[in-house]
Amino acid sequence: VQLQASGGGLVQPGDSLRLSCAASGNIFRFEVVNWYRQAVGSQREFVASINYAGRSNIADSVKGRFSVSINYAQVTAYLQMDNLKPEDTAAYYCNAQIRRGIGMSPEDYWGQGTLVTVSS
């Protein structure tokens, strides 16, 4: 199983981006997908999560601007980021607990970071 994060880029303040976290391999379903970010010189921080039932949790720092979703058929999770601010500049990482089969315990996987730069 591999996770592939994508969608980062250079945008201006107020713009939007949608990050993707695609899983490939032998997969039954996502159990939980978490998004984290890490700015240069800072610790990694939690951004958002969503579980298989669609329940989401958004960090206060981005609440009202960011949202998460899952496309179950494509085994892909998304982080929609609106009204981006310079302080959102960071490498964004997806982390997922994935169940590879019915009755199997979820396993933890990380995608590589995708860089988001918000600058005028």
CSV table of N, CA and C in Angstrom, one decimal:
chain,number,residue,atom,x,y,z
A,1,VAL,N,0.8,-1.2,0.0
A,1,VAL,CA,0.0,0.0,0.0
A,1,VAL,C,0.9,1.2,0.0
A,2,GLN,N,0.5,2.2,-0.8
A,2,GLN,CA,1.3,3.5,-0.9
A,2,GLN,C,0.3,4.6,-0.8
A,3,LEU,N,0.7,5.7,-0.2
A,3,LEU,CA,-0.1,6.9,-0.2
A,3,LEU,C,0.7,8.0,-1.1
A,4,GLN,N,0.0,8.6,-1.9
A,4,GLN,CA,0.6,9.7,-2.8
A,4,GLN,C,-0.2,11.0,-2.5
A,5,ALA,N,0.5,11.9,-2.0
A,5,ALA,CA,0.0,13.3,-1.8
A,5,ALA,C,0.3,14.2,-2.9
A,6,SER,N,-0.6,15.0,-3.3
A,6,SER,CA,-0.3,15.9,-4.5
A,6,SER,C,-1.2,17.1,-4.4
A,7,GLY,N,-1.0,18.1,-5.2
A,7,GLY,CA,-1.8,19.3,-5.3
A,7,GLY,C,-1.3,20.6,-4.8
A,8,GLY,N,-0.1,20.5,-4.2
A,8,GLY,CA,0.5,21.7,-3.6
A,8,GLY,C,1.0,22.6,-4.7
A,9,GLY,N,1.4,23.8,-4.4
A,9,GLY,CA,1.9,24.8,-5.3
A,9,GLY,C,2.0,26.2,-4.7
A,10,LEU,N,2.3,27.1,-5.6
A,10,LEU,CA,2.5,28.5,-5.2
A,10,LEU,C,1.2,29.3,-5.5
A,11,VAL,N,0.6,29.9,-4.5
A,11,VAL,CA,-0.6,30.6,-4.7
A,11,VAL,C,-0.5,32.0,-4.0
A,12,GLN,N,-1.5,32.8,-4.3
A,12,GLN,CA,-1.6,34.1,-3.7
A,12,GLN,C,-2.5,34.1,-2.5
A,13,PRO,N,-2.4,35.0,-1.5
A,13,PRO,CA,-3.3,35.0,-0.4
A,13,PRO,C,-4.7,35.2,-1.0
A,14,GLY,N,-5.6,34.4,-0.3
A,14,GLY,CA,-7.0,34.4,-0.8
A,14,GLY,C,-7.4,33.3,-1.8
A,15,ASP,N,-6.4,32.7,-2.4
A,15,ASP,CA,-6.6,31.7,-3.3
A,15,ASP,C,-7.0,30.4,-2.6
A,16,SER,N,-7.4,29.4,-3.5
A,16,SER,CA,-7.7,28.1,-3.0
A,16,SER,C,-6.9,27.0,-3.6
A,17,LEU,N,-6.7,25.9,-2.9
A,17,LEU,CA,-6.0,24.7,-3.4
A,17,LEU,C,-6.7,23.5,-2.9
A,18,ARG,N,-6.7,22.4,-3.6
A,18,ARG,CA,-7.2,21.1,-3.1
A,18,ARG,C,-6.1,20.1,-3.2
A,19,LEU,N,-5.7,19.6,-2.0
A,19,LEU,CA,-4.7,18.6,-1.9
A,19,LEU,C,-5.4,17.2,-2.0
A,20,SER,N,-4.7,16.3,-2.6
A,20,SER,CA,-5.2,14.9,-2.7
A,20,SER,C,-4.3,13.9,-2.0
A,21,CYS,N,-4.8,12.9,-1.5
A,21,CYS,CA,-4.1,11.8,-0.9
A,21,CYS,C,-4.7,10.5,-1.4
A,22,ALA,N,-4.0,9.9,-2.4
A,22,ALA,CA,-4.5,8.7,-3.1
A,22,ALA,C,-3.8,7.5,-2.6
A,23,ALA,N,-4.5,6.5,-2.3
A,23,ALA,CA,-4.0,5.2,-1.8
A,23,ALA,C,-4.0,4.2,-3.0
A,24,SER,N,-2.9,3.4,-3.1
A,24,SER,CA,-2.9,2.4,-4.1
A,24,SER,C,-2.4,1.1,-3.5
A,25,GLY,N,-2.8,0.0,-4.1
A,25,GLY,CA,-2.4,-1.3,-3.6
A,25,GLY,C,-3.6,-2.1,-3.1
A,26,ASN,N,-3.4,-3.1,-2.3
A,26,ASN,CA,-4.5,-3.9,-1.9
A,26,ASN,C,-5.2,-3.3,-0.7
A,27,ILE,N,-6.4,-2.6,-0.9
A,27,ILE,CA,-7.0,-1.8,0.1
A,27,ILE,C,-8.5,-2.2,0.2
A,28,PHE,N,-8.9,-2.3,1.4
A,28,PHE,CA,-10.4,-2.5,1.7
A,28,PHE,C,-11.0,-1.1,1.8
A,29,ARG,N,-10.5,-0.3,2.8
A,29,ARG,CA,-11.0,1.1,2.9
A,29,ARG,C,-10.1,1.9,3.8
A,30,PHE,N,-10.2,3.2,3.7
A,30,PHE,CA,-9.6,4.1,4.7
A,30,PHE,C,-10.4,3.9,6.0
A,31,GLU,N,-9.8,3.9,7.1
A,31,GLU,CA,-10.4,4.0,8.4
A,31,GLU,C,-10.4,5.5,8.9
A,32,VAL,N,-9.2,6.1,8.8
A,32,VAL,CA,-9.1,7.5,9.2
A,32,VAL,C,-8.0,8.1,8.3
A,33,VAL,N,-8.2,9.3,7.8
A,33,VAL,CA,-7.2,10.0,7.1
A,33,VAL,C,-6.9,11.3,7.9
A,34,ASN,N,-5.7,11.6,8.1
A,34,ASN,CA,-5.3,12.8,8.8
A,34,ASN,C,-4.4,13.6,7.9
A,35,TRP,N,-4.5,14.9,8.1
A,35,TRP,CA,-3.6,15.9,7.4
A,35,TRP,C,-2.8,16.6,8.4
A,36,TYR,N,-1.5,16.7,8.2
A,36,TYR,CA,-0.6,17.5,9.0
A,36,TYR,C,0.1,18.5,8.1
A,37,ARG,N,0.7,19.5,8.8
A,37,ARG,CA,1.6,20.4,8.0
A,37,ARG,C,2.8,20.7,8.9
A,38,GLN,N,3.8,21.1,8.2
A,38,GLN,CA,5.0,21.5,8.9
A,38,GLN,C,5.7,22.6,8.2
A,39,ALA,N,5.7,23.8,8.8
A,39,ALA,CA,6.4,24.9,8.3
A,39,ALA,C,7.9,24.9,8.6
A,40,VAL,N,8.7,25.5,7.9
A,40,VAL,CA,10.2,25.6,8.1
A,40,VAL,C,10.4,26.1,9.5
A,41,GLY,N,11.2,25.3,10.3
A,41,GLY,CA,11.5,25.8,11.6
A,41,GLY,C,10.4,25.5,12.7
A,42,SER,N,9.4,24.8,12.3
A,42,SER,CA,8.3,24.6,13.2
A,42,SER,C,8.0,23.1,13.3
A,43,GLN,N,7.3,22.7,14.4
A,43,GLN,CA,6.9,21.3,14.5
A,43,GLN,C,5.7,21.0,13.7
A,44,ARG,N,5.6,19.7,13.4
A,44,ARG,CA,4.4,19.3,12.6
A,44,ARG,C,3.2,19.5,13.4
A,45,GLU,N,2.2,20.0,12.7
A,45,GLU,CA,0.9,20.3,13.4
A,45,GLU,C,-0.3,19.6,12.7
A,46,PHE,N,-1.2,19.2,13.5
A,46,PHE,CA,-2.5,18.6,13.0
A,46,PHE,C,-3.3,19.7,12.3
A,47,VAL,N,-3.8,19.3,11.1
A,47,VAL,CA,-4.7,20.2,10.4
A,47,VAL,C,-6.1,19.7,10.3
A,48,ALA,N,-6.3,18.5,10.0
A,48,ALA,CA,-7.7,18.0,9.8
A,48,ALA,C,-7.7,16.5,9.7
A,49,SER,N,-8.8,15.9,10.0
A,49,SER,CA,-9.0,14.4,9.9
A,49,SER,C,-10.4,14.1,9.4
A,50,ILE,N,-10.6,12.9,8.9
A,50,ILE,CA,-11.9,12.4,8.5
A,50,ILE,C,-11.9,10.9,8.7
A,51,ASN,N,-12.9,10.3,9.2
A,51,ASN,CA,-13.0,8.9,9.3
A,51,ASN,C,-13.9,8.3,8.3
A,52,TYR,N,-14.0,6.9,8.3
A,52,TYR,CA,-14.7,6.2,7.2
A,52,TYR,C,-16.2,6.6,7.2
A,53,ALA,N,-16.7,7.0,8.4
A,53,ALA,CA,-18.1,7.4,8.4
A,53,ALA,C,-18.3,8.8,8.0
A,54,GLY,N,-17.2,9.5,7.6
A,54,GLY,CA,-17.4,10.9,7.2
A,54,GLY,C,-17.3,12.0,8.3
A,55,ARG,N,-17.0,11.5,9.5
A,55,ARG,CA,-16.9,12.5,10.6
A,55,ARG,C,-15.6,13.2,10.5
A,56,SER,N,-15.6,14.5,10.5
A,56,SER,CA,-14.3,15.3,10.3
A,56,SER,C,-14.0,16.1,11.5
A,57,ASN,N,-12.8,16.4,11.6
A,57,ASN,CA,-12.3,17.2,12.7
A,57,ASN,C,-11.3,18.2,12.1
A,58,ILE,N,-11.5,19.5,12.4
A,58,ILE,CA,-10.7,20.5,11.7
A,58,ILE,C,-10.0,21.3,12.8
A,59,ALA,N,-8.7,21.6,12.7
A,59,ALA,CA,-8.0,22.4,13.7
A,59,ALA,C,-8.5,23.8,13.7
A,60,ASP,N,-8.5,24.4,14.9
A,60,ASP,CA,-9.1,25.7,15.1
A,60,ASP,C,-8.4,26.8,14.2
A,61,SER,N,-7.1,26.6,13.9
A,61,SER,CA,-6.3,27.5,13.1
A,61,SER,C,-6.8,27.6,11.7
A,62,VAL,N,-7.5,26.6,11.2
A,62,VAL,CA,-8.0,26.6,9.8
A,62,VAL,C,-9.5,26.4,9.7
A,63,LYS,N,-10.1,26.3,10.8
A,63,LYS,CA,-11.6,26.1,10.8
A,63,LYS,C,-12.3,27.2,10.0
A,64,GLY,N,-13.2,26.8,9.2
A,64,GLY,CA,-13.9,27.8,8.4
A,64,GLY,C,-13.3,28.1,7.0
A,65,ARG,N,-12.1,27.6,6.9
A,65,ARG,CA,-11.4,27.8,5.6
A,65,ARG,C,-11.0,26.5,4.9
A,66,PHE,N,-10.7,25.4,5.8
A,66,PHE,CA,-10.3,24.1,5.2
A,66,PHE,C,-11.4,23.1,5.5
A,67,SER,N,-11.5,22.1,4.6
A,67,SER,CA,-12.4,21.0,4.8
A,67,SER,C,-11.8,19.8,4.2
A,68,VAL,N,-12.3,18.6,4.7
A,68,VAL,CA,-11.8,17.3,4.2
A,68,VAL,C,-12.9,16.5,3.7
A,69,SER,N,-12.6,15.6,2.8
A,69,SER,CA,-13.6,14.7,2.2
A,69,SER,C,-12.8,13.4,1.7
A,70,ILE,N,-13.6,12.4,1.5
A,70,ILE,CA,-13.1,11.1,1.0
A,70,ILE,C,-13.9,10.7,-0.2
A,71,ASN,N,-13.2,10.2,-1.3
A,71,ASN,CA,-13.9,9.5,-2.4
A,71,ASN,C,-13.6,8.1,-2.1
A,72,TYR,N,-14.6,7.3,-1.6
A,72,TYR,CA,-14.4,6.0,-1.2
A,72,TYR,C,-14.1,5.1,-2.4
A,73,ALA,N,-14.7,5.3,-3.5
A,73,ALA,CA,-14.5,4.5,-4.7
A,73,ALA,C,-13.1,4.6,-5.3
A,74,GLN,N,-12.5,5.8,-5.2
A,74,GLN,CA,-11.2,6.1,-5.7
A,74,GLN,C,-10.1,5.9,-4.6
A,75,VAL,N,-10.6,5.7,-3.4
A,75,VAL,CA,-9.7,5.6,-2.2
A,75,VAL,C,-8.7,6.8,-2.2
A,76,THR,N,-9.4,7.9,-2.3
A,76,THR,CA,-8.6,9.2,-2.3
A,76,THR,C,-9.3,10.1,-1.3
A,77,ALA,N,-8.4,10.8,-0.5
A,77,ALA,CA,-8.9,11.8,0.4
A,77,ALA,C,-8.5,13.2,-0.1
A,78,TYR,N,-9.3,14.2,0.3
A,78,TYR,CA,-9.0,15.5,-0.2
A,78,TYR,C,-8.9,16.5,1.0
A,79,LEU,N,-8.1,17.5,0.9
A,79,LEU,CA,-8.1,18.6,1.8
A,79,LEU,C,-8.3,19.9,0.9
A,80,GLN,N,-9.5,20.5,1.1
A,80,GLN,CA,-9.8,21.7,0.4
A,80,GLN,C,-9.4,22.9,1.2
A,81,MET,N,-8.6,23.7,0.7
A,81,MET,CA,-8.1,24.9,1.4
A,81,MET,C,-8.5,26.1,0.7
A,82,ASP,N,-9.4,26.9,1.3
A,82,ASP,CA,-9.9,28.2,0.8
A,82,ASP,C,-9.3,29.4,1.6
A,83,ASN,N,-9.3,30.5,0.9
A,83,ASN,CA,-8.9,31.8,1.6
A,83,ASN,C,-7.5,31.5,2.2
A,84,LEU,N,-6.6,31.1,1.4
A,84,LEU,CA,-5.3,30.7,2.0
A,84,LEU,C,-4.5,32.0,2.4
A,85,LYS,N,-3.8,31.8,3.5
A,85,LYS,CA,-3.0,32.9,4.1
A,85,LYS,C,-1.5,32.6,4.1
A,86,PRO,N,-0.7,33.6,4.1
A,86,PRO,CA,0.8,33.3,4.2
A,86,PRO,C,1.2,32.3,5.3
A,87,GLU,N,0.5,32.4,6.4
A,87,GLU,CA,0.8,31.5,7.5
A,87,GLU,C,0.4,30.0,7.2
A,88,ASP,N,-0.3,29.8,6.1
A,88,ASP,CA,-0.6,28.4,5.7
A,88,ASP,C,0.6,27.8,5.0
A,89,THR,N,1.6,28.5,4.7
A,89,THR,CA,2.7,28.0,3.9
A,89,THR,C,3.4,26.9,4.8
A,90,ALA,N,3.5,25.7,4.1
A,90,ALA,CA,4.1,24.6,4.8
A,90,ALA,C,4.1,23.4,3.9
A,91,ALA,N,4.8,22.3,4.3
A,91,ALA,CA,4.7,21.0,3.7
A,91,ALA,C,3.5,20.3,4.3
A,92,TYR,N,2.6,19.8,3.5
A,92,TYR,CA,1.4,19.1,4.0
A,92,TYR,C,1.6,17.6,3.8
A,93,TYR,N,1.2,16.9,4.8
A,93,TYR,CA,1.4,15.4,4.8
A,93,TYR,C,0.0,14.8,5.0
A,94,CYS,N,-0.2,13.7,4.3
A,94,CYS,CA,-1.4,12.9,4.7
A,94,CYS,C,-0.9,11.6,5.4
A,95,ASN,N,-1.7,11.2,6.3
A,95,ASN,CA,-1.5,10.0,7.1
A,95,ASN,C,-2.8,9.2,7.2
A,96,ALA,N,-2.7,7.9,6.9
A,96,ALA,CA,-4.0,7.2,6.9
A,96,ALA,C,-3.8,5.8,7.6
A,97,GLN,N,-4.9,5.5,8.4
A,97,GLN,CA,-5.0,4.1,8.8
A,97,GLN,C,-5.9,3.4,7.8
A,98,ILE,N,-5.3,2.4,7.2
A,98,ILE,CA,-6.0,1.7,6.1
A,98,ILE,C,-6.2,0.2,6.5
A,99,ARG,N,-7.4,-0.2,6.2
A,99,ARG,CA,-7.7,-1.6,6.5
A,99,ARG,C,-7.6,-2.3,5.1
A,100,ARG,N,-6.7,-3.3,5.0
A,100,ARG,CA,-6.4,-3.9,3.8
A,100,ARG,C,-7.4,-5.1,3.4
A,101,GLY,N,-8.2,-5.5,4.4
A,101,GLY,CA,-9.2,-6.5,4.1
A,101,GLY,C,-10.1,-6.6,5.2
A,102,ILE,N,-11.3,-7.2,5.0
A,102,ILE,CA,-12.3,-7.4,6.0
A,102,ILE,C,-11.7,-8.3,7.1
A,103,GLY,N,-11.8,-7.8,8.4
A,103,GLY,CA,-11.3,-8.5,9.5
A,103,GLY,C,-9.9,-8.3,9.8
A,104,MET,N,-9.2,-7.5,9.0
A,104,MET,CA,-7.8,-7.2,9.2
A,104,MET,C,-7.7,-5.9,10.0
A,105,SER,N,-6.7,-5.8,10.8
A,105,SER,CA,-6.5,-4.6,11.6
A,105,SER,C,-6.0,-3.4,10.7
A,106,PRO,N,-6.4,-2.2,11.0
A,106,PRO,CA,-5.9,-1.1,10.2
A,106,PRO,C,-4.4,-0.9,10.4
A,107,GLU,N,-3.7,-0.5,9.3
A,107,GLU,CA,-2.3,-0.2,9.3
A,107,GLU,C,-2.0,1.2,9.0
A,108,ASP,N,-0.9,1.8,9.5
A,108,ASP,CA,-0.6,3.2,9.4
A,108,ASP,C,0.3,3.5,8.3
A,109,TYR,N,-0.1,4.5,7.5
A,109,TYR,CA,0.8,4.8,6.3
A,109,TYR,C,0.9,6.3,6.2
A,110,TRP,N,2.0,6.8,5.7
A,110,TRP,CA,2.3,8.2,5.4
A,110,TRP,C,2.5,8.4,4.0
A,111,GLY,N,2.0,9.5,3.5
A,111,GLY,CA,2.4,10.0,2.1
A,111,GLY,C,3.6,10.9,2.2
A,112,GLN,N,4.2,11.2,1.1
A,112,GLN,CA,5.2,12.2,1.1
A,112,GLN,C,4.6,13.6,1.2
A,113,GLY,N,5.4,14.6,1.6
A,113,GLY,CA,4.8,15.9,1.7
A,113,GLY,C,4.6,16.6,0.4
A,114,THR,N,3.6,17.5,0.4
A,114,THR,CA,3.4,18.3,-0.8
A,114,THR,C,3.4,19.8,-0.3
A,115,LEU,N,4.2,20.6,-1.0
A,115,LEU,CA,4.5,21.9,-0.5
A,115,LEU,C,3.5,22.9,-1.0
A,116,VAL,N,3.0,23.7,0.0
A,116,VAL,CA,2.1,24.8,-0.3
A,116,VAL,C,2.8,26.1,0.1
A,117,THR,N,2.8,27.0,-0.8
A,117,THR,CA,3.4,28.3,-0.6
A,117,THR,C,2.4,29.4,-0.9
A,118,VAL,N,2.1,30.2,0.1
A,118,VAL,CA,1.1,31.3,-0.1
A,118,VAL,C,1.9,32.6,0.0
A,119,SER,N,2.0,33.3,-1.1
A,119,SER,CA,2.8,34.5,-1.1
A,119,SER,C,2.3,35.4,-2.2
A,120,SER,N,2.3,36.7,-1.9
A,120,SER,CA,2.0,37.7,-2.9
A,120,SER,C,3.2,38.2,-3.7
